Structures are given as C-alpha cells and as structure tokens.
Amino acid sequence: MLLDFSYASCLPCINAIPMLNAVFKKYKPTDLVVHWIDPVDFKDKTFAKGQFAKLGIEFEVLFDEQRYCLSLYNMNTYPETFLVETQTGKIVYHHRGYLVDTGIEKELMNAIDGYLKVH
C-alpha cells in the first residue's frame, strides 16, 4: 500500500500528482493500493473533492479528520510518502518532500518493484 500525505493547496503535493498517477497506473494490475491521505482539507470536503478532480488525481483520496495517520506515521512534512506492507504495517519505503526531476519517481518505483519481487 502506498500512502501519500498531502493536501490540495500544497504546491509540492500538487507537483507530485503526475508521479503518483504514473505509479497508480503502472502498478494497478498488481493490486498495489495508492491513497492520498489529506489531514488538512476535511473541513470543506466538497471544495477539496472539486480541487482533487481539477488536479487530475486518479487514485483514492482519504481524509484523516482525526489526524490518526499523522500520529501513527509520525508525519511532519508535506508531501510524505510511505510504502507499507499491508499485512504487517511495516514501512518498506519512506520519502519526505517532492522536487520535480530529482529521481524520486525512479527511486519509488525501484522500491515498489523490490517489494513486489519478495511478495
């Protein structure tokens, strides 16, 4: 499971959407679940969902209204991405922030490929 902690008005989060869409499309046949976890925009979900549609997000967006996930993953940066082993909850890959053209997409896909080889 890939969890990306982001929100709709965060520029680095928005810049990461094409990468996350590419990951979602590439790994959809493997049943890799991709979630955008939004702990910020839950106060106006209608507006947020409209923003997500405009941004072209192709994977599921979940709202962390109680900020439970933030606490669970000790999350403190946006965006922050975790590849999590679904059955054990073990963090397989973790990355903070996003900058375009820095190799993060390749790094993430290598982590996913390595994980899928074992499972």
PDB file of C-alpha atoms in Angstrom:
ATOM      1  CA  MET A   1       0.000   0.000   0.000  1.00  0.00           C
ATOM      2  CA  LEU A   2       1.322   3.422  -0.944  1.00  0.00           C
ATOM      3  CA  LEU A   3       0.276   6.279   1.326  1.00  0.00           C
ATOM      4  CA  ASP A   4       0.976   9.851   0.323  1.00  0.00           C
ATOM      5  CA  PHE A   5       0.220  12.508   2.926  1.00  0.00           C
ATOM      6  CA  SER A   6      -0.714  15.643   1.010  1.00  0.00           C
ATOM      7  CA  TYR A   7      -3.288  18.391   0.716  1.00  0.00           C
ATOM      8  CA  ALA A   8      -4.859  20.343  -2.128  1.00  0.00           C
ATOM      9  CA  SER A   9      -3.126  23.713  -1.687  1.00  0.00           C
ATOM     10  CA  CYS A  10       0.388  22.333  -1.100  1.00  0.00           C
ATOM     11  CA  LEU A  11       2.493  23.104  -4.206  1.00  0.00           C
ATOM     12  CA  PRO A  12       4.985  20.224  -3.757  1.00  0.00           C
ATOM     13  CA  CYS A  13       1.994  17.909  -3.161  1.00  0.00           C
ATOM     14  CA  ILE A  14       0.375  19.106  -6.398  1.00  0.00           C
ATOM     15  CA  ASN A  15       3.660  18.680  -8.265  1.00  0.00           C
ATOM     16  CA  ALA A  16       3.828  15.053  -7.102  1.00  0.00           C
ATOM     17  CA  ILE A  17       0.410  14.130  -8.578  1.00  0.00           C
ATOM     18  CA  PRO A  18       1.712  13.125 -12.046  1.00  0.00           C
ATOM     19  CA  MET A  19       4.256  10.823 -10.400  1.00  0.00           C
ATOM     20  CA  LEU A  20       1.607   9.281  -8.147  1.00  0.00           C
ATOM     21  CA  ASN A  21      -0.776   8.866 -11.105  1.00  0.00           C
ATOM     22  CA  ALA A  22       2.033   7.096 -13.021  1.00  0.00           C
ATOM     23  CA  VAL A  23       2.682   4.776 -10.069  1.00  0.00           C
ATOM     24  CA  PHE A  24      -1.045   4.089  -9.740  1.00  0.00           C
ATOM     25  CA  LYS A  25      -1.387   3.216 -13.447  1.00  0.00           C
ATOM     26  CA  LYS A  26       1.768   1.112 -13.618  1.00  0.00           C
ATOM     27  CA  TYR A  27       1.033  -0.966 -10.532  1.00  0.00           C
ATOM     28  CA  LYS A  28      -2.760  -1.191 -10.703  1.00  0.00           C
ATOM     29  CA  PRO A  29      -2.551  -4.745 -12.172  1.00  0.00           C
ATOM     30  CA  THR A  30      -0.523  -5.787  -9.093  1.00  0.00           C
ATOM     31  CA  ASP A  31      -3.251  -4.636  -6.696  1.00  0.00           C
ATOM     32  CA  LEU A  32      -0.968  -2.007  -5.156  1.00  0.00           C
ATOM     33  CA  VAL A  33      -3.306   0.385  -3.378  1.00  0.00           C
ATOM     34  CA  VAL A  34      -2.468   4.092  -3.639  1.00  0.00           C
ATOM     35  CA  HIS A  35      -4.045   6.564  -1.219  1.00  0.00           C
ATOM     36  CA  TRP A  36      -3.646  10.322  -0.890  1.00  0.00           C
ATOM     37  CA  ILE A  37      -4.189  10.939   2.823  1.00  0.00           C
ATOM     38  CA  ASP A  38      -5.377  14.501   3.406  1.00  0.00           C
ATOM     39  CA  PRO A  39      -5.278  15.691   7.036  1.00  0.00           C
ATOM     40  CA  VAL A  40      -5.966  19.337   6.129  1.00  0.00           C
ATOM     41  CA  ASP A  41      -8.891  19.726   3.714  1.00  0.00           C
ATOM     42  CA  PHE A  42     -11.557  17.726   5.571  1.00  0.00           C
ATOM     43  CA  LYS A  43     -13.299  20.880   6.832  1.00  0.00           C
ATOM     44  CA  ASP A  44     -14.673  21.562   3.345  1.00  0.00           C
ATOM     45  CA  LYS A  45     -14.787  18.171   1.607  1.00  0.00           C
ATOM     46  CA  THR A  46     -16.911  19.429  -1.291  1.00  0.00           C
ATOM     47  CA  PHE A  47     -14.327  22.077  -2.172  1.00  0.00           C
ATOM     48  CA  ALA A  48     -11.480  19.613  -1.634  1.00  0.00           C
ATOM     49  CA  LYS A  49     -13.040  16.958  -3.877  1.00  0.00           C
ATOM     50  CA  GLY A  50     -13.544  19.592  -6.583  1.00  0.00           C
ATOM     51  CA  GLN A  51      -9.884  20.548  -6.273  1.00  0.00           C
ATOM     52  CA  PHE A  52      -8.815  16.914  -6.480  1.00  0.00           C
ATOM     53  CA  ALA A  53     -10.821  16.498  -9.689  1.00  0.00           C
ATOM     54  CA  LYS A  54      -9.227  19.636 -11.188  1.00  0.00           C
ATOM     55  CA  LEU A  55      -5.794  18.351 -10.212  1.00  0.00           C
ATOM     56  CA  GLY A  56      -6.414  15.079 -12.058  1.00  0.00           C
ATOM     57  CA  ILE A  57      -5.916  12.698  -9.152  1.00  0.00           C
ATOM     58  CA  GLU A  58      -6.687   9.191 -10.413  1.00  0.00           C
ATOM     59  CA  PHE A  59      -6.331   7.298  -7.127  1.00  0.00           C
ATOM     60  CA  GLU A  60      -8.361   7.362  -3.933  1.00  0.00           C
ATOM     61  CA  VAL A  61      -8.253  10.349  -1.588  1.00  0.00           C
ATOM     62  CA  LEU A  62      -8.969   9.760   2.091  1.00  0.00           C
ATOM     63  CA  PHE A  63      -9.447  12.410   4.770  1.00  0.00           C
ATOM     64  CA  ASP A  64      -7.634  11.978   8.082  1.00  0.00           C
ATOM     65  CA  GLU A  65     -10.046  14.072  10.116  1.00  0.00           C
ATOM     66  CA  GLN A  66      -8.837  12.834  13.495  1.00  0.00           C
ATOM     67  CA  ARG A  67      -5.211  13.021  12.320  1.00  0.00           C
ATOM     68  CA  TYR A  68      -4.768   9.441  13.445  1.00  0.00           C
ATOM     69  CA  CYS A  69      -2.492   8.594  10.495  1.00  0.00           C
ATOM     70  CA  LEU A  70      -0.311  11.624  11.170  1.00  0.00           C
ATOM     71  CA  SER A  71       0.347  10.296  14.658  1.00  0.00           C
ATOM     72  CA  LEU A  72       0.737   6.694  13.551  1.00  0.00           C
ATOM     73  CA  TYR A  73       3.404   7.539  10.979  1.00  0.00           C
ATOM     74  CA  ASN A  74       4.976  10.421  12.918  1.00  0.00           C
ATOM     75  CA  MET A  75       4.335  12.518   9.838  1.00  0.00           C
ATOM     76  CA  ASN A  76       5.587  16.109   9.770  1.00  0.00           C
ATOM     77  CA  THR A  77       6.287  17.093   6.141  1.00  0.00           C
ATOM     78  CA  TYR A  78       4.109  17.530   3.055  1.00  0.00           C
ATOM     79  CA  PRO A  79       4.120  15.536   0.938  1.00  0.00           C
ATOM     80  CA  GLU A  80       5.375  12.494   2.772  1.00  0.00           C
ATOM     81  CA  THR A  81       5.194   9.096   1.104  1.00  0.00           C
ATOM     82  CA  PHE A  82       5.198   5.635   2.687  1.00  0.00           C
ATOM     83  CA  LEU A  83       5.212   2.201   1.062  1.00  0.00           C
ATOM     84  CA  VAL A  84       3.666  -0.033   3.701  1.00  0.00           C
ATOM     85  CA  GLU A  85       3.472  -3.825   3.874  1.00  0.00           C
ATOM     86  CA  THR A  86      -0.282  -4.219   4.197  1.00  0.00           C
ATOM     87  CA  GLN A  87      -0.396  -7.310   6.402  1.00  0.00           C
ATOM     88  CA  THR A  88       2.258  -6.286   8.926  1.00  0.00           C
ATOM     89  CA  GLY A  89       2.195  -2.490   8.712  1.00  0.00           C
ATOM     90  CA  LYS A  90       5.977  -2.478   8.205  1.00  0.00           C
ATOM     91  CA  ILE A  91       7.263   0.611   6.393  1.00  0.00           C
ATOM     92  CA  VAL A  92       9.170  -0.606   3.337  1.00  0.00           C
ATOM     93  CA  TYR A  93       9.981   2.810   1.859  1.00  0.00           C
ATOM     94  CA  HIS A  94       9.691   6.354   3.159  1.00  0.00           C
ATOM     95  CA  HIS A  95      10.330   9.704   1.485  1.00  0.00           C
ATOM     96  CA  ARG A  96       9.802  13.289   2.652  1.00  0.00           C
ATOM     97  CA  GLY A  97       9.040  16.135   0.257  1.00  0.00           C
ATOM     98  CA  TYR A  98       8.912  16.277  -3.510  1.00  0.00           C
ATOM     99  CA  LEU A  99      11.005  18.079  -6.083  1.00  0.00           C
ATOM    100  CA  VAL A 100      10.409  17.633  -9.803  1.00  0.00           C
ATOM    101  CA  ASP A 101      13.133  15.838 -11.802  1.00  0.00           C
ATOM    102  CA  THR A 102      15.208  14.646  -8.868  1.00  0.00           C
ATOM    103  CA  GLY A 103      14.812  10.909  -9.419  1.00  0.00           C
ATOM    104  CA  ILE A 104      12.192  10.362  -6.734  1.00  0.00           C
ATOM    105  CA  GLU A 105       9.839   8.611  -9.175  1.00  0.00           C
ATOM    106  CA  LYS A 106      12.534   6.101 -10.165  1.00  0.00           C
ATOM    107  CA  GLU A 107      13.535   5.606  -6.533  1.00  0.00           C
ATOM    108  CA  LEU A 108       9.918   4.941  -5.553  1.00  0.00           C
ATOM    109  CA  MET A 109       9.288   2.552  -8.444  1.00  0.00           C
ATOM    110  CA  ASN A 110      12.508   0.660  -7.619  1.00  0.00           C
ATOM    111  CA  ALA A 111      11.290   0.303  -4.024  1.00  0.00           C
ATOM    112  CA  ILE A 112       7.899  -0.960  -5.213  1.00  0.00           C
ATOM    113  CA  ASP A 113       9.497  -3.390  -7.698  1.00  0.00           C
ATOM    114  CA  GLY A 114      11.764  -4.738  -4.960  1.00  0.00           C
ATOM    115  CA  TYR A 115       8.852  -5.134  -2.591  1.00  0.00           C
ATOM    116  CA  LEU A 116       6.717  -6.905  -5.192  1.00  0.00           C
ATOM    117  CA  LYS A 117       9.519  -9.372  -6.006  1.00  0.00           C
ATOM    118  CA  VAL A 118       9.506 -10.555  -2.403  1.00  0.00           C
ATOM    119  CA  HIS A 119       5.716 -10.699  -2.082  1.00  0.00           C
TER     120      HIS A 119
END
